[in-house]
Amino acid sequence: MSEPILGRLITAMVTPFDASGAVDPERAEQLAVRLVDEQRNDSVLVNGTTGEAPTTSDAEKCELIRVVKAAVGDRAKVIAGVGTFNTAHSVELAKASRDAGADALLTVTPYYSLPPQEALVAHFRTIASATDLPMVLYDIPHRAGRPIETPSLIALAEHPNIVGVKDAKNDIVASSQVMAATGLDYYAGDDAKLLPMLAVGAAGVVGTSTHFTGRRTAELIRAWLDGDHAKALAIHREMLPVYTGVFVTQGVMMVKAGLAHQGFDVGGLRSPMIWPTDEVVAGFTALLDSIVL
């Protein structure tokens, strides 16, 4: 299997905020370096759901791209989330992200308006054609309201700039069929689904718990690729409580609480997100303390 151009371990990075609630560029730089140099990420995704993209402005998104790219340099790729439910706005974000230094784009299915499949295909092709950057599709029907169906994914794979899929569809048979029919790099969009996805040909993961589990997850991926499936399974089972625990409530809430617990405060959350309850935080941080990360 050839190495995917965006690597195998990608974390959807939270966006640090300062005490006033503004984006904290210095802390964003530090977090990106932590993810790449300590947690072994091949790429860092900014301006995704875990980055609270629905509540950050276009200017803030571009600032994050600039500072994160400056921080990681050529040690990792920076992927920018540009998906919205407005094709024209997504195109604007794609171009602005390219100009800010992004190496690649992530585009989620247009949400709320429930476009039919032919409209989805046209939407993604338009965004992919707006720049020369590689683009990953984000297929997450339980949030977007629509799946990107198998024939649509196969058709979209023909576009030279569409290189992969962040797969949160939870339909491993459909995912396997697309991988068999195309050259798309598939990434598990649910941390706990990484190992079964690798078994049917996935490239890796776009993770949330990988703010904490990155090193061990990189070991899992390497063990699988090296044919040591028993080791990969053992790591999967060891990390599974954190892989699932980060989603006991909304992922960004748990990541920010977990980072604060580890002494790496990245600030609060923007409404409508709120800080998780003490009980929820205590349960998750106990997991972080009990597992070798």
PDB file of N, CA and C in Angstrom, residues 180-228:
ATOM      1  N   ALA A 180     -12.580  -0.403  -2.675  1.00  0.00           N
ATOM      2  CA  ALA A 180     -12.275  -1.400  -3.696  1.00  0.00           C
ATOM      3  C   ALA A 180     -12.398  -0.837  -5.107  1.00  0.00           C
ATOM      4  N   ALA A 181     -13.262   0.172  -5.260  1.00  0.00           N
ATOM      5  CA  ALA A 181     -13.558   0.699  -6.597  1.00  0.00           C
ATOM      6  C   ALA A 181     -12.760   1.944  -6.950  1.00  0.00           C
ATOM      7  N   THR A 182     -12.075   2.537  -5.970  1.00  0.00           N
ATOM      8  CA  THR A 182     -11.403   3.816  -6.206  1.00  0.00           C
ATOM      9  C   THR A 182     -10.012   3.810  -5.573  1.00  0.00           C
ATOM     10  N   GLY A 183      -9.298   4.887  -5.786  1.00  0.00           N
ATOM     11  CA  GLY A 183      -8.016   5.085  -5.123  1.00  0.00           C
ATOM     12  C   GLY A 183      -8.098   6.035  -3.953  1.00  0.00           C
ATOM     13  N   LEU A 184      -9.285   6.299  -3.447  1.00  0.00           N
ATOM     14  CA  LEU A 184      -9.450   7.246  -2.349  1.00  0.00           C
ATOM     15  C   LEU A 184      -8.808   6.721  -1.063  1.00  0.00           C
ATOM     16  N   ASP A 185      -8.116   7.597  -0.345  1.00  0.00           N
ATOM     17  CA  ASP A 185      -7.593   7.272   0.970  1.00  0.00           C
ATOM     18  C   ASP A 185      -8.711   7.452   1.985  1.00  0.00           C
ATOM     19  N   TYR A 186      -9.032   6.383   2.692  1.00  0.00           N
ATOM     20  CA  TYR A 186     -10.112   6.417   3.678  1.00  0.00           C
ATOM     21  C   TYR A 186      -9.541   6.593   5.078  1.00  0.00           C
ATOM     22  N   TYR A 187     -10.185   7.487   5.831  1.00  0.00           N
ATOM     23  CA  TYR A 187      -9.798   7.735   7.211  1.00  0.00           C
ATOM     24  C   TYR A 187     -10.996   7.483   8.118  1.00  0.00           C
ATOM     25  N   ALA A 188     -10.790   6.687   9.150  1.00  0.00           N
ATOM     26  CA  ALA A 188     -11.846   6.500  10.138  1.00  0.00           C
ATOM     27  C   ALA A 188     -12.162   7.841  10.775  1.00  0.00           C
ATOM     28  N   GLY A 189     -13.428   8.207  10.785  1.00  0.00           N
ATOM     29  CA  GLY A 189     -13.857   9.441  11.414  1.00  0.00           C
ATOM     30  C   GLY A 189     -14.321   9.238  12.838  1.00  0.00           C
ATOM     31  N   ASP A 190     -14.254   8.012  13.305  1.00  0.00           N
ATOM     32  CA  ASP A 190     -14.584   7.632  14.672  1.00  0.00           C
ATOM     33  C   ASP A 190     -13.373   6.862  15.187  1.00  0.00           C
ATOM     34  N   ASP A 191     -12.726   7.353  16.225  1.00  0.00           N
ATOM     35  CA  ASP A 191     -11.458   6.784  16.683  1.00  0.00           C
ATOM     36  C   ASP A 191     -11.529   5.273  16.888  1.00  0.00           C
ATOM     37  N   ALA A 192     -12.614   4.798  17.487  1.00  0.00           N
ATOM     38  CA  ALA A 192     -12.734   3.385  17.812  1.00  0.00           C
ATOM     39  C   ALA A 192     -12.909   2.506  16.580  1.00  0.00           C
ATOM     40  N   LYS A 193     -13.231   3.111  15.435  1.00  0.00           N
ATOM     41  CA  LYS A 193     -13.422   2.338  14.207  1.00  0.00           C
ATOM     42  C   LYS A 193     -12.116   2.183  13.411  1.00  0.00           C
ATOM     43  N   LEU A 194     -11.010   2.731  13.921  1.00  0.00           N
ATOM     44  CA  LEU A 194      -9.768   2.690  13.149  1.00  0.00           C
ATOM     45  C   LEU A 194      -9.361   1.268  12.783  1.00  0.00           C
ATOM     46  N   LEU A 195      -9.260   0.380  13.769  1.00  0.00           N
ATOM     47  CA  LEU A 195      -8.750  -0.960  13.474  1.00  0.00           C
ATOM     48  C   LEU A 195      -9.629  -1.712  12.482  1.00  0.00           C
ATOM     49  N   PRO A 196     -10.946  -1.776  12.655  1.00  0.00           N
ATOM     50  CA  PRO A 196     -11.747  -2.442  11.633  1.00  0.00           C
ATOM     51  C   PRO A 196     -11.661  -1.774  10.268  1.00  0.00           C
ATOM     52  N   MET A 197     -11.493  -0.459  10.231  1.00  0.00           N
ATOM     53  CA  MET A 197     -11.344   0.212   8.945  1.00  0.00           C
ATOM     54  C   MET A 197     -10.010  -0.149   8.280  1.00  0.00           C
ATOM     55  N   LEU A 198      -8.949  -0.246   9.074  1.00  0.00           N
ATOM     56  CA  LEU A 198      -7.666  -0.681   8.510  1.00  0.00           C
ATOM     57  C   LEU A 198      -7.804  -2.059   7.877  1.00  0.00           C
ATOM     58  N   ALA A 199      -8.613  -2.903   8.477  1.00  0.00           N
ATOM     59  CA  ALA A 199      -8.762  -4.271   7.988  1.00  0.00           C
ATOM     60  C   ALA A 199      -9.366  -4.341   6.599  1.00  0.00           C
ATOM     61  N   VAL A 200     -10.120  -3.297   6.198  1.00  0.00           N
ATOM     62  CA  VAL A 200     -10.712  -3.312   4.857  1.00  0.00           C
ATOM     63  C   VAL A 200     -10.017  -2.315   3.927  1.00  0.00           C
ATOM     64  N   GLY A 201      -8.860  -1.792   4.365  1.00  0.00           N
ATOM     65  CA  GLY A 201      -8.051  -1.002   3.443  1.00  0.00           C
ATOM     66  C   GLY A 201      -7.916   0.473   3.734  1.00  0.00           C
ATOM     67  N   ALA A 202      -8.394   0.934   4.890  1.00  0.00           N
ATOM     68  CA  ALA A 202      -8.304   2.365   5.197  1.00  0.00           C
ATOM     69  C   ALA A 202      -6.857   2.802   5.382  1.00  0.00           C
ATOM     70  N   ALA A 203      -6.636   4.103   5.195  1.00  0.00           N
ATOM     71  CA  ALA A 203      -5.293   4.674   5.325  1.00  0.00           C
ATOM     72  C   ALA A 203      -4.959   4.989   6.772  1.00  0.00           C
ATOM     73  N   GLY A 204      -5.965   5.411   7.567  1.00  0.00           N
ATOM     74  CA  GLY A 204      -5.679   5.828   8.932  1.00  0.00           C
ATOM     75  C   GLY A 204      -6.902   6.432   9.581  1.00  0.00           C
ATOM     76  N   VAL A 205      -6.670   7.471  10.402  1.00  0.00           N
ATOM     77  CA  VAL A 205      -7.743   8.046  11.204  1.00  0.00           C
ATOM     78  C   VAL A 205      -7.621   9.561  11.226  1.00  0.00           C
ATOM     79  N   VAL A 206      -8.756  10.230  11.235  1.00  0.00           N
ATOM     80  CA  VAL A 206      -8.831  11.637  11.633  1.00  0.00           C
ATOM     81  C   VAL A 206      -9.469  11.617  13.014  1.00  0.00           C
ATOM     82  N   GLY A 207      -8.645  11.759  14.043  1.00  0.00           N
ATOM     83  CA  GLY A 207      -9.078  11.471  15.386  1.00  0.00           C
ATOM     84  C   GLY A 207      -9.372  12.687  16.235  1.00  0.00           C
ATOM     85  N   THR A 208     -10.037  12.411  17.353  1.00  0.00           N
ATOM     86  CA  THR A 208     -10.328  13.401  18.386  1.00  0.00           C
ATOM     87  C   THR A 208      -9.572  13.051  19.659  1.00  0.00           C
ATOM     88  N   SER A 209      -9.698  11.799  20.103  1.00  0.00           N
ATOM     89  CA  SER A 209      -8.941  11.355  21.275  1.00  0.00           C
ATOM     90  C   SER A 209      -7.443  11.378  21.013  1.00  0.00           C
ATOM     91  N   THR A 210      -7.056  11.486  19.758  1.00  0.00           N
ATOM     92  CA  THR A 210      -5.634  11.485  19.414  1.00  0.00           C
ATOM     93  C   THR A 210      -4.912  12.738  19.893  1.00  0.00           C
ATOM     94  N   HIS A 211      -5.620  13.706  20.466  1.00  0.00           N
ATOM     95  CA  HIS A 211      -4.963  14.739  21.257  1.00  0.00           C
ATOM     96  C   HIS A 211      -4.167  14.103  22.395  1.00  0.00           C
ATOM     97  N   PHE A 212      -4.621  12.909  22.851  1.00  0.00           N
ATOM     98  CA  PHE A 212      -4.004  12.204  23.974  1.00  0.00           C
ATOM     99  C   PHE A 212      -3.405  10.860  23.560  1.00  0.00           C
ATOM    100  N   THR A 213      -4.040  10.200  22.597  1.00  0.00           N
ATOM    101  CA  THR A 213      -3.680   8.822  22.242  1.00  0.00           C
ATOM    102  C   THR A 213      -2.833   8.742  20.983  1.00  0.00           C
ATOM    103  N   GLY A 214      -2.354   9.877  20.483  1.00  0.00           N
ATOM    104  CA  GLY A 214      -1.676   9.881  19.197  1.00  0.00           C
ATOM    105  C   GLY A 214      -0.513   8.913  19.114  1.00  0.00           C
ATOM    106  N   ARG A 215       0.372   8.925  20.119  1.00  0.00           N
ATOM    107  CA  ARG A 215       1.543   8.048  20.072  1.00  0.00           C
ATOM    108  C   ARG A 215       1.142   6.582  19.980  1.00  0.00           C
ATOM    109  N   ARG A 216       0.191   6.187  20.809  1.00  0.00           N
ATOM    110  CA  ARG A 216      -0.229   4.782  20.817  1.00  0.00           C
ATOM    111  C   ARG A 216      -0.998   4.433  19.548  1.00  0.00           C
ATOM    112  N   THR A 217      -1.761   5.388  19.041  1.00  0.00           N
ATOM    113  CA  THR A 217      -2.501   5.137  17.805  1.00  0.00           C
ATOM    114  C   THR A 217      -1.538   4.991  16.633  1.00  0.00           C
ATOM    115  N   ALA A 218      -0.476   5.779  16.610  1.00  0.00           N
ATOM    116  CA  ALA A 218       0.549   5.611  15.577  1.00  0.00           C
ATOM    117  C   ALA A 218       1.177   4.225  15.674  1.00  0.00           C
ATOM    118  N   GLU A 219       1.389   3.729  16.896  1.00  0.00           N
ATOM    119  CA  GLU A 219       1.921   2.380  17.084  1.00  0.00           C
ATOM    120  C   GLU A 219       0.938   1.334  16.562  1.00  0.00           C
ATOM    121  N   LEU A 220      -0.350   1.555  16.810  1.00  0.00           N
ATOM    122  CA  LEU A 220      -1.376   0.624  16.320  1.00  0.00           C
ATOM    123  C   LEU A 220      -1.329   0.539  14.795  1.00  0.00           C
ATOM    124  N   ILE A 221      -1.297   1.699  14.155  1.00  0.00           N
ATOM    125  CA  ILE A 221      -1.276   1.729  12.688  1.00  0.00           C
ATOM    126  C   ILE A 221      -0.034   1.029  12.161  1.00  0.00           C
ATOM    127  N   ARG A 222       1.129   1.327  12.755  1.00  0.00           N
ATOM    128  CA  ARG A 222       2.372   0.720  12.289  1.00  0.00           C
ATOM    129  C   ARG A 222       2.352  -0.789  12.497  1.00  0.00           C
ATOM    130  N   ALA A 223       1.837  -1.230  13.649  1.00  0.00           N
ATOM    131  CA  ALA A 223       1.765  -2.666  13.897  1.00  0.00           C
ATOM    132  C   ALA A 223       0.899  -3.352  12.845  1.00  0.00           C
ATOM    133  N   TRP A 224      -0.239  -2.741  12.530  1.00  0.00           N
ATOM    134  CA  TRP A 224      -1.113  -3.332  11.513  1.00  0.00           C
ATOM    135  C   TRP A 224      -0.395  -3.418  10.166  1.00  0.00           C
ATOM    136  N   LEU A 225       0.241  -2.324   9.761  1.00  0.00           N
ATOM    137  CA  LEU A 225       0.920  -2.307   8.466  1.00  0.00           C
ATOM    138  C   LEU A 225       2.078  -3.290   8.422  1.00  0.00           C
ATOM    139  N   ASP A 226       2.720  -3.523   9.561  1.00  0.00           N
ATOM    140  CA  ASP A 226       3.840  -4.467   9.621  1.00  0.00           C
ATOM    141  C   ASP A 226       3.385  -5.915   9.734  1.00  0.00           C
ATOM    142  N   GLY A 227       2.079  -6.118   9.796  1.00  0.00           N
ATOM    143  CA  GLY A 227       1.556  -7.476   9.879  1.00  0.00           C
ATOM    144  C   GLY A 227       1.444  -8.030  11.281  1.00  0.00           C
ATOM    145  N   ASP A 228       1.720  -7.208  12.301  1.00  0.00           N
ATOM    146  CA  ASP A 228       1.602  -7.658  13.686  1.00  0.00           C
ATOM    147  C   ASP A 228       0.195  -7.330  14.179  1.00  0.00           C
TER     148      ASP A 228
END
